[in-house]
Tab-separated table of C-alpha atoms and ligand atoms in Angstrom:
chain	number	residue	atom	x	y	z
A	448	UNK	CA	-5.184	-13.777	3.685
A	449	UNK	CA	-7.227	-13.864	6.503
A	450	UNK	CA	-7.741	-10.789	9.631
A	451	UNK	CA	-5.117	-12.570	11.831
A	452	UNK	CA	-2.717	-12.856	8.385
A	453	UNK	CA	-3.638	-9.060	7.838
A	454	UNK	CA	-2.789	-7.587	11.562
A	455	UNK	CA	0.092	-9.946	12.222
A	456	UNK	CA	1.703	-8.481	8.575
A	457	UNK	CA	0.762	-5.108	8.960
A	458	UNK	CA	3.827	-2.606	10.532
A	459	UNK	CA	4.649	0.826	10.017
A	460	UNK	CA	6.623	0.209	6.883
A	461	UNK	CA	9.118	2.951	6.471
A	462	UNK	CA	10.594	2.173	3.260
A	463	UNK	CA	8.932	2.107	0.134
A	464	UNK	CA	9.321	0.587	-3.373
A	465	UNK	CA	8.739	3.261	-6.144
A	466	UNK	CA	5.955	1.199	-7.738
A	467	UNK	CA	2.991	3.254	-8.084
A	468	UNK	CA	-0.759	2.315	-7.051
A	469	UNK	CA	-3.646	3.027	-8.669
A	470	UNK	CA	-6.068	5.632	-7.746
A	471	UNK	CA	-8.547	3.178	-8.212
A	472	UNK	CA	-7.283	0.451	-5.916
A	473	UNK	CA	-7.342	3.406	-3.051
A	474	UNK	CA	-10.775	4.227	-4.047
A	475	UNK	CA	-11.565	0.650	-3.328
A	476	UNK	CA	-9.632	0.195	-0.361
A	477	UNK	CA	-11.600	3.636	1.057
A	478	UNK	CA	-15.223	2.319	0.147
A	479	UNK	CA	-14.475	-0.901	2.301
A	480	UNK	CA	-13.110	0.855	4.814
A	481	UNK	CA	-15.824	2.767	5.075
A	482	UNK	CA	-17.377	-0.132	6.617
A	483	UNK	CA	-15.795	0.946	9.853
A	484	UNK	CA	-17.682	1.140	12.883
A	485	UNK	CA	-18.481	4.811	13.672
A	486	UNK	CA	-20.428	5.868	17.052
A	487	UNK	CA	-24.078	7.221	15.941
A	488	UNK	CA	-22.574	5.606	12.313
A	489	UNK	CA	-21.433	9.942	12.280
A	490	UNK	CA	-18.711	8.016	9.903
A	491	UNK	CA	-16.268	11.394	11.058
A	492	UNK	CA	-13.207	10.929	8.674
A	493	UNK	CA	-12.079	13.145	6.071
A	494	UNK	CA	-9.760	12.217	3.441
A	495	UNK	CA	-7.301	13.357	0.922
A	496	UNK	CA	-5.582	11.506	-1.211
A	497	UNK	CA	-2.442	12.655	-2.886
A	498	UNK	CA	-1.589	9.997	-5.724
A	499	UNK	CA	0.365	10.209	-9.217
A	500	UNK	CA	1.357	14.207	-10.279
A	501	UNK	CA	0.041	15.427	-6.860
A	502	UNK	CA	2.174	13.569	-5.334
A	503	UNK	CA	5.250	15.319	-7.223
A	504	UNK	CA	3.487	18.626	-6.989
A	505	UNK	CA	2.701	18.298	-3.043
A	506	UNK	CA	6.653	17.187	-2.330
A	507	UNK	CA	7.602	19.979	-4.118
A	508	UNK	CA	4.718	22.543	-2.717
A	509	UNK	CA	6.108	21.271	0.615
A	510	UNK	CA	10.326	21.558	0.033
A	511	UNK	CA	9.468	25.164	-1.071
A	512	UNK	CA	6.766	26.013	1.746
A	513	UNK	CA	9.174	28.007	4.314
A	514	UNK	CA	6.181	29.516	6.937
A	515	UNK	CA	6.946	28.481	10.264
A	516	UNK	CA	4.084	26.044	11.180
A	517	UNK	CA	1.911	25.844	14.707
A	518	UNK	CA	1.223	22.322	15.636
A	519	UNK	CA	-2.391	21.048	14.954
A	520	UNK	CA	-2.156	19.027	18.279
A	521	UNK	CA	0.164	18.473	21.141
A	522	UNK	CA	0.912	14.249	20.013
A	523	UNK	CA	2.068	13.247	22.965
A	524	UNK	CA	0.933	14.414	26.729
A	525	UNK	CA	3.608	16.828	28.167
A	526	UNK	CA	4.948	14.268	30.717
A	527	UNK	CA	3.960	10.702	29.720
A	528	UNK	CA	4.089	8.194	32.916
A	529	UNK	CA	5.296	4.494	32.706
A	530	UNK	CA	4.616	2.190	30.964
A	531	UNK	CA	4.164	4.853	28.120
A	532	UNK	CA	6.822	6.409	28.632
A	533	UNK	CA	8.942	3.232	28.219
A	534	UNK	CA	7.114	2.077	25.321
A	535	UNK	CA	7.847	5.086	23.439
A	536	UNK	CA	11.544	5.467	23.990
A	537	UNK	CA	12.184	1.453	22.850
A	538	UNK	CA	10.349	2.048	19.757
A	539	UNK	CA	12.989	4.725	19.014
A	540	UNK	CA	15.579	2.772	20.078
A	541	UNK	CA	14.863	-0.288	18.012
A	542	UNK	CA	14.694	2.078	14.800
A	543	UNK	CA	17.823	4.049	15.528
A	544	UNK	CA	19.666	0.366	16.195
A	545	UNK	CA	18.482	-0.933	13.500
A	546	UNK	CA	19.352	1.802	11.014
A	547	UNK	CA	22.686	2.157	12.890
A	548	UNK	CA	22.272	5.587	13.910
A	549	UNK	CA	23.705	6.444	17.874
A	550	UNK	CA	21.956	7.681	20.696
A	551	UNK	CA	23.746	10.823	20.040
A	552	UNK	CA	23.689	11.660	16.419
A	553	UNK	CA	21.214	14.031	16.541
A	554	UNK	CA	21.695	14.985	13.290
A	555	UNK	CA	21.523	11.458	11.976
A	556	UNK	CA	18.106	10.626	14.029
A	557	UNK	CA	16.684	14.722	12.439
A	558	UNK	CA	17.990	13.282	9.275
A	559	UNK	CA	15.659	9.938	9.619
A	560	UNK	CA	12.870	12.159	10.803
A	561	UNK	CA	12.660	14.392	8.075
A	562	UNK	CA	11.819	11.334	5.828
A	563	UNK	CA	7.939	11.381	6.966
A	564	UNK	CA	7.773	14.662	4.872
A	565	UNK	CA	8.591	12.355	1.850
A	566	UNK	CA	6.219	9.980	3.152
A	567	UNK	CA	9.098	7.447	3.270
A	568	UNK	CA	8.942	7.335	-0.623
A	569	UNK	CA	5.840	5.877	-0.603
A	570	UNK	CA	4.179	6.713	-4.623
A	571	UNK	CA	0.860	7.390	-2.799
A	572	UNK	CA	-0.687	8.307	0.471
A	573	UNK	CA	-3.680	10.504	1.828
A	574	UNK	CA	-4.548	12.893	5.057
A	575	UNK	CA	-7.429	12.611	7.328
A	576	UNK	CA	-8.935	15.275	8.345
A	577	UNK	CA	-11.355	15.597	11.215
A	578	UNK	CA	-14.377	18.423	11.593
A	579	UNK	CA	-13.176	20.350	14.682
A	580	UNK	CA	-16.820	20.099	16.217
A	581	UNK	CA	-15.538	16.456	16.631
A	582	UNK	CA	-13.908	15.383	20.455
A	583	UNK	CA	-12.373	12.142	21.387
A	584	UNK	CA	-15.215	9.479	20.482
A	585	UNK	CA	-14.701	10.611	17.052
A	586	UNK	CA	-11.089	10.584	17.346
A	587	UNK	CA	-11.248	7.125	18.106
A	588	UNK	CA	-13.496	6.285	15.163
A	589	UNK	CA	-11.032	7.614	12.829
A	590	UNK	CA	-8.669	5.087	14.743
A	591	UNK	CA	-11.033	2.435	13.660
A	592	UNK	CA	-11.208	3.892	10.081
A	593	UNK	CA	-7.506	4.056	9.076
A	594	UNK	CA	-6.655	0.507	10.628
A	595	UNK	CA	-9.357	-0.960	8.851
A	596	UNK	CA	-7.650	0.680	5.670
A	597	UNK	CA	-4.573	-0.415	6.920
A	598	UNK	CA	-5.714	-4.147	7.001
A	599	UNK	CA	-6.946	-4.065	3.977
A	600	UNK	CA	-4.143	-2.696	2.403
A	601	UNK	CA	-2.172	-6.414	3.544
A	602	UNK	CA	-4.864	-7.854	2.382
A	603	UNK	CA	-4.174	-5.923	-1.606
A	604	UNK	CA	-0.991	-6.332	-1.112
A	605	UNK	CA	0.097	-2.981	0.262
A	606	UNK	CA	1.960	-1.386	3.007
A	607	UNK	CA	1.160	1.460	5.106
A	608	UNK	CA	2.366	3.746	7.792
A	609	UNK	CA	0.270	6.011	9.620
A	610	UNK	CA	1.883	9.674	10.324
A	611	UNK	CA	0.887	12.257	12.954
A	612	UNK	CA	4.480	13.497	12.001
A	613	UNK	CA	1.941	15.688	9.150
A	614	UNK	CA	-0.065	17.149	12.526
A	615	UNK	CA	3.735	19.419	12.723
A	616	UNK	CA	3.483	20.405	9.243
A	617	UNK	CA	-0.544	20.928	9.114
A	618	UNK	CA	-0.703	24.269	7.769
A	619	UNK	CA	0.741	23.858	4.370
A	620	UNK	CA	-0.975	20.466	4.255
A	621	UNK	CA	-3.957	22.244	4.591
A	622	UNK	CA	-2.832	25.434	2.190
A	623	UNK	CA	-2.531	22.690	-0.405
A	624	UNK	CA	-5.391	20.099	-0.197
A	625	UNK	CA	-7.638	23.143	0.662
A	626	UNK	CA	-9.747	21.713	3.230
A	627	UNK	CA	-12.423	24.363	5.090
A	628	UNK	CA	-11.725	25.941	7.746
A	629	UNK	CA	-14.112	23.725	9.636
A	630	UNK	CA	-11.564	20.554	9.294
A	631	UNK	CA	-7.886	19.843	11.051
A	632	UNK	CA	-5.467	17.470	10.365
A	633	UNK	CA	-4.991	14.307	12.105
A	634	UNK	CA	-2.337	12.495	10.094
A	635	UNK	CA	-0.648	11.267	7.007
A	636	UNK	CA	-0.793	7.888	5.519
A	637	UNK	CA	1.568	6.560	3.168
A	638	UNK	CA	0.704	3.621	1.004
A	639	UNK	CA	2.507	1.696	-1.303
A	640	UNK	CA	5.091	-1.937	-0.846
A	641	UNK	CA	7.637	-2.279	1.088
A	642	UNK	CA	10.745	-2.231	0.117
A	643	UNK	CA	12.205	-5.674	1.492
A	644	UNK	CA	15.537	-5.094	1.428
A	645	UNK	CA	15.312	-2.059	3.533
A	646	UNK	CA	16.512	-2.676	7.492
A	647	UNK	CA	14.124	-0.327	8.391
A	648	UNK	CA	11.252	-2.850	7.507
A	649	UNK	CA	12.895	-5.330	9.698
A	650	UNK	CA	11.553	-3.657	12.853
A	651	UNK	CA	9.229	-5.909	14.825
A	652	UNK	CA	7.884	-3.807	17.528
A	653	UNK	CA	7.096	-4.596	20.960
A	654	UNK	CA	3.888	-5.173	22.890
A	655	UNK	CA	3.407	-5.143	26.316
A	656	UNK	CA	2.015	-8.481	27.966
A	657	UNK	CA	-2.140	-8.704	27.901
A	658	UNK	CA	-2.094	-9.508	31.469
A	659	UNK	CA	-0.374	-6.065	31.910
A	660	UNK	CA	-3.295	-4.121	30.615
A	661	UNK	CA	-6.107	-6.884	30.757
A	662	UNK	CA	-8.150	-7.513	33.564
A	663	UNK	CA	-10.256	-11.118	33.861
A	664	UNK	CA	-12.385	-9.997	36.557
A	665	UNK	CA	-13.665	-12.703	38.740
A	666	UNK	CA	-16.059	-11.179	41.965
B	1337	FMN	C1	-2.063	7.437	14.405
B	1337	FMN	C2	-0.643	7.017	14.231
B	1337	FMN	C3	0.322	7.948	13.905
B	1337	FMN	C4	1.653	7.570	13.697
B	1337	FMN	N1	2.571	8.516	13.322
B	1337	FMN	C5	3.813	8.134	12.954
B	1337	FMN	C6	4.723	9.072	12.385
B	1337	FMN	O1	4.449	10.247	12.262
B	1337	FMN	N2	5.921	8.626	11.971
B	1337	FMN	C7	6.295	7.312	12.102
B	1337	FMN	O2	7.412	6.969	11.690
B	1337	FMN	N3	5.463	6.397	12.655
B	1337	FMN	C8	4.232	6.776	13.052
B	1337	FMN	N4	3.343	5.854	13.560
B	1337	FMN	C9	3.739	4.455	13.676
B	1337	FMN	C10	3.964	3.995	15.115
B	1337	FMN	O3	5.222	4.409	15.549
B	1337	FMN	C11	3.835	2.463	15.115
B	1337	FMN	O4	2.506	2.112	14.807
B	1337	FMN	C12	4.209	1.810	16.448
B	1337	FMN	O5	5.537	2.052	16.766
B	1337	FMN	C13	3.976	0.278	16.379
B	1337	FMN	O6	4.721	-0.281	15.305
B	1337	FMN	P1	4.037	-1.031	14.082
B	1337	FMN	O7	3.048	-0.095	13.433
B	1337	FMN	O8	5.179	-1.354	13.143
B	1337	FMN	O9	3.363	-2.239	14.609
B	1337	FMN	C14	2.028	6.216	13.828
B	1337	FMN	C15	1.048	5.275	14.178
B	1337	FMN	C16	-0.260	5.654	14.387
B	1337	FMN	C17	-1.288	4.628	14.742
């Protein structure tokens, strides 16, 4: 497979096949993603991964954990302008069309929603964590981080889907992977193969034309 292969295959896979993966493939897949460009090389992510028994014993932790839970971030701005704005509500669209579910069955779209906290039955994921000393040039190097790990993933065979849907849930997240004080969540990502079969893998999601948001400038 080569990098186009790998970007071109890669999608937020949303269905999972119950086939585990080995710790020691996600090892791996970390170390070479570590190769990720970093400003000052500060190399800024944190990571957890929650594989095997943890797995069982973090869904479980989390069905159980009944603390109402403050918000690590605010994930979208308060009023997004166009063309965000657009972008946003398609994406939604497309999923609730594909799966079936009607602009008004709010319980049916909750019901969809809820399925991050199982990490879409992925067998394995991790969190990354970010020092809070950290502002948005870090940010973006963990951007850089998990879709290298994301590539590589295609390139092992795996699927992936990144999650700030954890950011919601981030303090029993951090109650149970006990990270310091000093570190907040960004987001979830499950890992694992995609179930096929499953609609929900079917999405292809938009992009909005380069010309749109590239600029050839010629002076
Ligand atoms: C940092 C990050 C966080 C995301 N969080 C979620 C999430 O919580 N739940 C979810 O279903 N998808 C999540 N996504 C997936 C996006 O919706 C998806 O990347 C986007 O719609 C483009 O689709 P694609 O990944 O299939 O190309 C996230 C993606 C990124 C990069």
């Amino acid at each position: 497979m080569d990098v186009s292969e790998a970007v071109d295959s890669r999608l937020s896979v949303r269905e999972f096949l119950k086939n585990p993966v080995e710790d020691s493939l996600i090892a791996e897949l970390l170390e070479k993603a570590s190769r990720s460009a970093s400003g000052g090389n500060l190399q800024p992510w944190k990571v957890y991964v929650i594989n095997n028994e943890t797995m069982q014993s973090f869904l479980k932790f989390q069905s159980e954990w009944s603390e109402p839970e403050t918000p690590a971030y605010a994930i979208y701005p308060e009023k997004l302008s166009e063309p965000y704005r657009t972008s946003r509500f398609e994406v939604g669209e497309q999923m609730y069309s594909i799966l079936g579910i009607e602009r008004d069955d709010k319980e049916g779209r909750f019901k969809q929603m809820l399925k991050n906290y199982e990490f879409f039955g992925a067998p394995a994921a991790f969190f990354c964590y970010v020092d809070r000393q950290m502002g948005s040039p870090q940010w973006s190097d963990l951007g850089m981080f998990l879709q290298t790990f994301m590539l590589l993933a295609r390139e092992a065979g795996l699927d992936t889907c990144a999650q700030e849907a954890w950011s919601l849930k981030q303090e029993s997240v951090t109650a149970f992977v006990e990270a310091p004080e000093e570190e907040m969540l960004f987001c979830g990502m499950a890992i694992g193969y995609r179930d096929t079969k499953a609609s929900i893998n079917k999405l292809r999601t938009n992009r909005r034309p380069v010309e749109t948001w590239a600029h050839f400038l010629k002076k």
